[in-house]
XYZ file of C-alpha atoms in Angstrom:
83
model
C 125.808 -43.656 17.482
C 124.676 -45.278 20.605
C 125.892 -48.526 21.710
C 122.531 -50.227 21.640
C 121.748 -49.021 18.156
C 125.140 -50.345 17.000
C 124.410 -53.603 18.844
C 121.003 -53.869 17.031
C 122.501 -53.264 13.647
C 125.264 -55.888 14.270
C 122.622 -58.256 15.290
C 120.511 -57.870 12.229
C 123.334 -58.156 9.906
C 124.797 -60.998 12.022
C 128.059 -59.439 11.839
C 130.145 -61.691 14.225
C 133.178 -59.573 14.042
C 131.035 -56.320 14.818
C 129.265 -58.267 17.644
C 132.717 -59.323 19.161
C 133.931 -55.586 18.990
C 130.770 -54.062 20.360
C 129.761 -56.377 23.206
C 132.884 -55.674 25.481
C 131.988 -52.027 24.935
C 128.579 -52.465 26.844
C 127.971 -49.478 29.046
C 128.069 -49.929 32.796
C 124.453 -48.252 32.951
C 121.487 -47.695 30.823
C 119.256 -44.718 30.745
C 116.038 -46.552 31.743
C 114.862 -50.147 32.609
C 113.426 -50.712 29.257
C 116.639 -49.932 27.599
C 118.503 -52.509 29.872
C 115.844 -55.092 29.182
C 116.213 -54.475 25.386
C 119.986 -54.958 25.727
C 119.461 -58.119 27.835
C 117.360 -59.476 24.975
C 119.638 -58.727 22.295
C 122.574 -60.390 24.331
C 120.503 -63.501 24.180
C 119.960 -63.207 20.490
C 123.821 -62.653 20.196
C 124.406 -65.633 22.266
C 122.152 -67.886 19.928
C 123.892 -66.451 16.752
C 127.507 -67.408 18.444
C 126.177 -70.795 19.533
C 124.768 -71.520 15.927
C 128.236 -70.351 14.390
C 130.122 -72.584 16.832
C 128.014 -75.428 15.715
C 128.855 -74.692 12.062
C 132.559 -74.526 12.978
C 132.464 -77.790 14.756
C 130.716 -79.502 11.938
C 133.356 -78.024 9.385
C 136.186 -79.133 11.674
C 134.711 -82.750 11.820
C 134.570 -82.824 8.156
C 138.050 -81.575 7.536
C 139.431 -84.149 10.146
C 137.557 -86.992 7.998
C 138.871 -85.690 4.754
C 142.518 -85.391 6.190
C 142.368 -89.041 7.561
C 141.026 -90.179 3.980
C 143.956 -88.426 2.246
C 146.419 -90.187 4.694
C 144.783 -93.470 4.298
C 144.966 -93.029 0.387
C 148.648 -91.794 0.509
C 149.575 -94.925 2.542
C 147.799 -97.358 0.074
C 149.600 -95.470 -2.759
C 152.955 -95.720 -1.039
C 152.434 -99.611 -0.300
C 151.380 -100.327 -3.888
C 154.609 -99.011 -5.315
C 156.652 -101.260 -3.324
């Protein structure tokens, strides 16, 4: 299977692991200008997918940080009320 075909499939499936594996394997040259332009357009789409995923992870990390602070605060309150 060609690199470009594998790349398209990974994009359609939004398979981040496959994209991470495939992107570094990009060929040094393409058969024609259209193929190169197609690869460039797909790279831009992959970039958007990674940016969206990064934002999701950032939001989740912030949520977990808030939960951790809450639990620590509640633990301190619980300890203080027992003494």
